[in-house]
PDB file of C-alpha atoms in Angstrom:
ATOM      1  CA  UNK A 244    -104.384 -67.293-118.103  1.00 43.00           C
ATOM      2  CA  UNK A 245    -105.458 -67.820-114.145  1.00 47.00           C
ATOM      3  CA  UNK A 246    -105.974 -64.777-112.103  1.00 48.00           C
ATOM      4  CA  UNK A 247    -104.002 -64.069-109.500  1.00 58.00           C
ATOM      5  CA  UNK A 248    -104.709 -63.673-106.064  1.00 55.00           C
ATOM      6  CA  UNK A 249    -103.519 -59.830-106.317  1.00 56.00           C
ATOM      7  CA  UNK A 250    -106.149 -59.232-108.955  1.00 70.00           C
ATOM      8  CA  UNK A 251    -108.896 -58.451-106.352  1.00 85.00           C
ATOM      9  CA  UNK A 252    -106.851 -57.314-103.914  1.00 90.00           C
ATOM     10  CA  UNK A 253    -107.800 -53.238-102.813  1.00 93.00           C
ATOM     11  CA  UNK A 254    -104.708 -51.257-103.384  1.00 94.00           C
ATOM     12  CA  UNK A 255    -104.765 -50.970 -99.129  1.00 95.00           C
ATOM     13  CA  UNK A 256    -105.312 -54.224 -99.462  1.00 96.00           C
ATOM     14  CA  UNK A 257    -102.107 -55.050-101.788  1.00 96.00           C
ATOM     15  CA  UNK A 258     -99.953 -52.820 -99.990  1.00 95.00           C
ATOM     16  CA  UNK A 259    -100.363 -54.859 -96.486  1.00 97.00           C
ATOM     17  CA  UNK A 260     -99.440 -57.905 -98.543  1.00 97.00           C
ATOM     18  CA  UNK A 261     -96.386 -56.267-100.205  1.00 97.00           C
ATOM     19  CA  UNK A 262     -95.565 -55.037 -96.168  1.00 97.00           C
ATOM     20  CA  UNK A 263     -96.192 -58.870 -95.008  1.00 97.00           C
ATOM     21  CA  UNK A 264     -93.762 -60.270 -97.829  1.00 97.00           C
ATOM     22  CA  UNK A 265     -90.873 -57.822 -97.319  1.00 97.00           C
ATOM     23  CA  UNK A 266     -90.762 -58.347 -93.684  1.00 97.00           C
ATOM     24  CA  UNK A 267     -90.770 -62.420 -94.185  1.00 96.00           C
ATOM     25  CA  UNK A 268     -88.045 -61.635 -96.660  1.00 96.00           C
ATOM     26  CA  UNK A 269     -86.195 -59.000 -94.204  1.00 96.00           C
ATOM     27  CA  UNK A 270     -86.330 -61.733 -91.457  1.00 95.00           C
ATOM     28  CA  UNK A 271     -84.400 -64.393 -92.792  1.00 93.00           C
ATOM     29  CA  UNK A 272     -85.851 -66.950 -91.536  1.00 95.00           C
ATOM     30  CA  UNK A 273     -87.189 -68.649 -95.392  1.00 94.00           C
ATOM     31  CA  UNK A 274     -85.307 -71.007 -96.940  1.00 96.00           C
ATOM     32  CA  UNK A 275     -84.099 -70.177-100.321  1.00 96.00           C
ATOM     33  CA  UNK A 276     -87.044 -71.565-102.574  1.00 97.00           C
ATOM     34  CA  UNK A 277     -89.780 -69.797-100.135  1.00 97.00           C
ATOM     35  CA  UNK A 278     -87.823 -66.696-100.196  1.00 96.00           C
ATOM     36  CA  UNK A 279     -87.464 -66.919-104.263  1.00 97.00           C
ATOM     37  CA  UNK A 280     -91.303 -67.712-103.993  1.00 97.00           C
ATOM     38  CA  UNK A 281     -92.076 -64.170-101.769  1.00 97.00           C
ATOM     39  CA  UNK A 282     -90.101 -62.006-103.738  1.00 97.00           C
ATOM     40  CA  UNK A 283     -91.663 -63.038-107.040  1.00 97.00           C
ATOM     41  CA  UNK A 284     -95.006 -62.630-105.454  1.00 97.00           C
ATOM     42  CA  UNK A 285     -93.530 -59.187-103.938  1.00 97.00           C
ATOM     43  CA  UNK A 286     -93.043 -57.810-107.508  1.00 97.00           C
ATOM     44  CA  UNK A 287     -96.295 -58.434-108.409  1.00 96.00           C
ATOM     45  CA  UNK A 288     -97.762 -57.179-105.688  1.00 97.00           C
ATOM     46  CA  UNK A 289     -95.616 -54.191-106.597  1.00 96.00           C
ATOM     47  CA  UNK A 290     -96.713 -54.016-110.074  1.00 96.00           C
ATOM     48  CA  UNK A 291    -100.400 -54.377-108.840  1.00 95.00           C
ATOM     49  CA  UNK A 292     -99.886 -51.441-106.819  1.00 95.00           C
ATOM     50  CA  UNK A 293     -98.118 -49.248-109.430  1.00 95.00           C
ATOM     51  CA  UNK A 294    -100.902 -49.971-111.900  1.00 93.00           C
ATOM     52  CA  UNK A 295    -103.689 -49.007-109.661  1.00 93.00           C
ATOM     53  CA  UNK A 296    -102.060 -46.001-108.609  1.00 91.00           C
ATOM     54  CA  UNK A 297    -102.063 -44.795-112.251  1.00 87.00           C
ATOM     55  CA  UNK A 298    -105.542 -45.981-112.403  1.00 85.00           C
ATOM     56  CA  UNK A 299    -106.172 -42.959-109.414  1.00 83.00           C
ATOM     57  CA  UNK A 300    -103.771 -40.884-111.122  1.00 77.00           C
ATOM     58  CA  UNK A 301    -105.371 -40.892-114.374  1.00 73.00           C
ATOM     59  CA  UNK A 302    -108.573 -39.529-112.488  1.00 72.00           C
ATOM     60  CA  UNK A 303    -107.238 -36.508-110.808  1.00 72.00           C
ATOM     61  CA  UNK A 304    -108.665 -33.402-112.287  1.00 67.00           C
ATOM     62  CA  UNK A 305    -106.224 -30.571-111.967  1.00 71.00           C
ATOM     63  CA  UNK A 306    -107.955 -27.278-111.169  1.00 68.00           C
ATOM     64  CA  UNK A 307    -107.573 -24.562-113.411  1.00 72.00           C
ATOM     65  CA  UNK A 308    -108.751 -21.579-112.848  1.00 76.00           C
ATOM     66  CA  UNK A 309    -112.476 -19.962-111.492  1.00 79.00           C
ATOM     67  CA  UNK A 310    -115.547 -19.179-113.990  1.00 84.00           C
ATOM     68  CA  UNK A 311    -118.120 -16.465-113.776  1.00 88.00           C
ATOM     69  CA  UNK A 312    -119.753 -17.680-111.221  1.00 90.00           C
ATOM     70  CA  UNK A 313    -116.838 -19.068-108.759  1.00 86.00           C
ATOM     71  CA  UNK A 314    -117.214 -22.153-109.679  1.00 86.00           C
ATOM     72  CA  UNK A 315    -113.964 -24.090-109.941  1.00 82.00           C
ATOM     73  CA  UNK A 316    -112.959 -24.960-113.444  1.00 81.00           C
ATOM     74  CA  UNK A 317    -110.813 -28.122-114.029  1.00 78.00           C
ATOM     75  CA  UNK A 318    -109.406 -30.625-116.921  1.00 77.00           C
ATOM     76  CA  UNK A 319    -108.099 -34.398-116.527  1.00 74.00           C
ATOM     77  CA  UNK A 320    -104.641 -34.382-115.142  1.00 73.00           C
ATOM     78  CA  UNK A 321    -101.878 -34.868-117.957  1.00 70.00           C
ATOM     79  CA  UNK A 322     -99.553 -36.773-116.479  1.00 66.00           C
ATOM     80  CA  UNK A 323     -97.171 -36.345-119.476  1.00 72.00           C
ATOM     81  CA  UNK A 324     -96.931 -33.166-119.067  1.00 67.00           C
ATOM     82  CA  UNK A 325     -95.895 -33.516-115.324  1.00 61.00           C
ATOM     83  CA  UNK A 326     -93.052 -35.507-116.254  1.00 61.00           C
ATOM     84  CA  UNK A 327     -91.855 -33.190-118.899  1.00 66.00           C
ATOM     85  CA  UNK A 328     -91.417 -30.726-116.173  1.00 62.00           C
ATOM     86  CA  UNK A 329     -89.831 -33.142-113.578  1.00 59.00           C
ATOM     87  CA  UNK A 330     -87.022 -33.779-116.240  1.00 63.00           C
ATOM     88  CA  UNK A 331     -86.850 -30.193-117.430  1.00 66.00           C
ATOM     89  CA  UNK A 332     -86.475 -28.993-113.695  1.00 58.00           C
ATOM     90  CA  UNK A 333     -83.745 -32.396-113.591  1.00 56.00           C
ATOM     91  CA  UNK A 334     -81.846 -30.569-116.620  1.00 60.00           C
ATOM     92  CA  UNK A 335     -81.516 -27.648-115.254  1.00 54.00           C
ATOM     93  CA  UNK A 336     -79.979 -28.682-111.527  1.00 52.00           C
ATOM     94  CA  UNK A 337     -77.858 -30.315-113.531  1.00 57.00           C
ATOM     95  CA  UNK A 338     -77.098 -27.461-116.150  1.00 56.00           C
ATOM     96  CA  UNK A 339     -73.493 -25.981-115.757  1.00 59.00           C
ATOM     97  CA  UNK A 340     -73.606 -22.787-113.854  1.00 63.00           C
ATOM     98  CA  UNK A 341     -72.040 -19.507-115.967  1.00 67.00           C
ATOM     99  CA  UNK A 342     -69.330 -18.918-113.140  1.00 69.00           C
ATOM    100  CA  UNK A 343     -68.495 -22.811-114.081  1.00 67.00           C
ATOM    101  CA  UNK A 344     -68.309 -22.251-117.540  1.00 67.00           C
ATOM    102  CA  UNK A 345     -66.456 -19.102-117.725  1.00 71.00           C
ATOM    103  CA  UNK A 346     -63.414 -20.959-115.272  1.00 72.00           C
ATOM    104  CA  UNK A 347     -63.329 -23.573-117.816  1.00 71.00           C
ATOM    105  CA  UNK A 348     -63.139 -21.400-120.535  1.00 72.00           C
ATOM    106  CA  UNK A 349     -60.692 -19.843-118.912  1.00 72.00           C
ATOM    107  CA  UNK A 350     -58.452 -22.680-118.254  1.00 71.00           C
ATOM    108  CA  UNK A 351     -58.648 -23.962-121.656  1.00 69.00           C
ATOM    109  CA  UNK A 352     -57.155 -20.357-122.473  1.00 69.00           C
ATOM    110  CA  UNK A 353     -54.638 -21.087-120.480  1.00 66.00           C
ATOM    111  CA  UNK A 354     -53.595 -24.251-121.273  1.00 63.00           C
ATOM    112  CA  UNK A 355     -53.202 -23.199-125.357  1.00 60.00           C
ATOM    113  CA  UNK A 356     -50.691 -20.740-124.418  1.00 63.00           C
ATOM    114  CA  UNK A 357     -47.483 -21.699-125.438  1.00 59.00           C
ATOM    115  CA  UNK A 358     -44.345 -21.190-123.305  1.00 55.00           C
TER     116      UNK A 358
END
Protein backbone atom coordinates (compact mmCIF):
# COMPACT_ATOMS: atom_id res chain seq x y z
CA UNK A 1 0.00 0.00 0.00
CA UNK A 2 1.80 3.59 -0.98
CA UNK A 3 1.43 6.39 1.41
CA UNK A 4 -0.23 9.17 0.59
CA UNK A 5 0.80 12.54 0.39
CA UNK A 6 -1.79 13.45 3.34
CA UNK A 7 -0.04 10.98 5.59
CA UNK A 8 2.57 13.57 6.77
CA UNK A 9 0.66 16.32 6.34
CA UNK A 10 0.14 18.50 10.04
CA UNK A 11 -3.53 18.66 10.65
CA UNK A 12 -2.91 22.81 9.89
CA UNK A 13 -1.22 21.53 7.34
CA UNK A 14 -4.19 19.22 5.86
CA UNK A 15 -6.72 21.67 6.50
CA UNK A 16 -5.02 24.43 4.02
CA UNK A 17 -5.01 21.63 1.47
CA UNK A 18 -8.68 20.65 2.05
CA UNK A 19 -9.27 24.90 1.82
CA UNK A 20 -7.04 24.89 -1.57
CA UNK A 21 -9.17 21.90 -3.12
CA UNK A 22 -12.65 23.21 -2.28
CA UNK A 23 -11.98 26.55 -3.67
CA UNK A 24 -10.49 24.91 -7.12
CA UNK A 25 -13.66 22.89 -6.95
CA UNK A 26 -15.97 26.07 -6.00
CA UNK A 27 -14.37 27.92 -9.01
CA UNK A 28 -15.32 25.97 -11.82
CA UNK A 29 -12.82 26.37 -13.77
CA UNK A 30 -11.56 22.13 -13.78
CA UNK A 31 -12.61 20.06 -16.25
CA UNK A 32 -14.56 17.12 -15.19
CA UNK A 33 -11.70 14.43 -14.65
CA UNK A 34 -9.51 17.15 -12.57
CA UNK A 35 -12.49 18.07 -10.63
CA UNK A 36 -13.37 14.12 -9.99
CA UNK A 37 -9.53 13.98 -9.17
CA UNK A 38 -9.83 17.09 -6.28
CA UNK A 39 -12.76 15.91 -4.72
CA UNK A 40 -11.47 12.38 -4.18
CA UNK A 41 -8.33 13.87 -2.83
CA UNK A 42 -10.75 16.37 -0.78
CA UNK A 43 -12.29 13.37 1.09
CA UNK A 44 -9.23 12.18 2.10
CA UNK A 45 -7.95 15.07 3.15
CA UNK A 46 -11.19 15.16 5.11
CA UNK A 47 -10.80 11.83 6.56
CA UNK A 48 -7.11 12.74 7.46
CA UNK A 49 -8.39 15.53 9.34
CA UNK A 50 -11.25 13.74 11.17
CA UNK A 51 -8.82 11.04 12.28
CA UNK A 52 -6.30 13.34 13.73
CA UNK A 53 -8.77 15.28 15.45
CA UNK A 54 -9.81 12.13 17.39
CA UNK A 55 -6.21 11.49 17.82
CA UNK A 56 -6.32 15.19 20.01
CA UNK A 57 -9.57 14.25 21.26
CA UNK A 58 -8.62 11.07 22.70
CA UNK A 59 -5.93 13.11 24.75
CA UNK A 60 -8.04 15.65 26.45
CA UNK A 61 -8.16 15.05 30.12
CA UNK A 62 -11.42 16.28 31.53
CA UNK A 63 -10.98 17.91 34.94
CA UNK A 64 -12.72 16.55 37.71
CA UNK A 65 -12.70 17.89 40.68
CA UNK A 66 -9.71 19.48 43.31
CA UNK A 67 -7.61 17.17 45.87
CA UNK A 68 -6.27 18.04 49.26
CA UNK A 69 -3.92 20.06 48.24
CA UNK A 70 -5.65 22.15 45.23
CA UNK A 71 -4.28 20.37 42.89
CA UNK A 72 -6.53 19.72 39.92
CA UNK A 73 -7.67 16.16 39.59
CA UNK A 74 -8.50 14.80 36.07
CA UNK A 75 -9.28 11.38 33.99
CA UNK A 76 -8.96 10.74 30.05
CA UNK A 77 -11.90 12.22 28.30
CA UNK A 78 -14.67 9.52 27.42
CA UNK A 79 -15.83 10.49 24.43
CA UNK A 80 -18.63 7.85 24.55
CA UNK A 81 -20.00 9.16 27.15
CA UNK A 82 -20.22 12.69 25.51
CA UNK A 83 -22.19 11.36 22.81
CA UNK A 84 -24.59 9.55 25.00
CA UNK A 85 -25.50 12.88 26.32
CA UNK A 86 -25.61 14.75 22.92
CA UNK A 87 -28.34 12.15 21.85
CA UNK A 88 -30.06 12.04 25.22
CA UNK A 89 -30.27 15.97 25.21
CA UNK A 90 -31.44 15.23 21.07
CA UNK A 91 -34.34 12.93 22.63
CA UNK A 92 -35.55 15.09 24.73
CA UNK A 93 -35.96 18.43 22.29
CA UNK A 94 -37.58 16.14 20.46
CA UNK A 95 -39.78 14.49 23.29
CA UNK A 96 -43.57 15.45 23.02
CA UNK A 97 -44.39 18.18 25.41
CA UNK A 98 -47.40 17.16 28.16
CA UNK A 99 -49.65 20.16 26.87
CA UNK A 100 -49.07 18.19 23.34
CA UNK A 101 -49.99 15.04 24.59
CA UNK A 102 -52.92 15.85 26.64
CA UNK A 103 -54.59 17.81 23.16
CA UNK A 104 -54.06 14.63 21.45
CA UNK A 105 -55.50 12.66 23.94
CA UNK A 106 -58.07 14.77 23.91
CA UNK A 107 -58.92 14.69 20.33
CA UNK A 108 -58.78 11.06 20.11
CA UNK A 109 -61.65 11.37 22.86
CA UNK A 110 -63.35 13.18 20.70
CA UNK A 111 -63.21 11.57 17.69
CA UNK A 112 -64.61 7.98 19.44
CA UNK A 113 -67.69 9.69 20.34
CA UNK A 114 -70.41 8.59 18.42
CA UNK A 115 -73.12 10.92 17.06
Amino acid sequence: MSESPSDNLTFEQCLAELDRVVRALEDGQLGLEEALAQYEIGIGLLKRCHAQLQKVEQRILQLTGVDAEGRPVTQPFDHAATAESARQATQLDHAPSAESVKRKRKKEEDTDILF
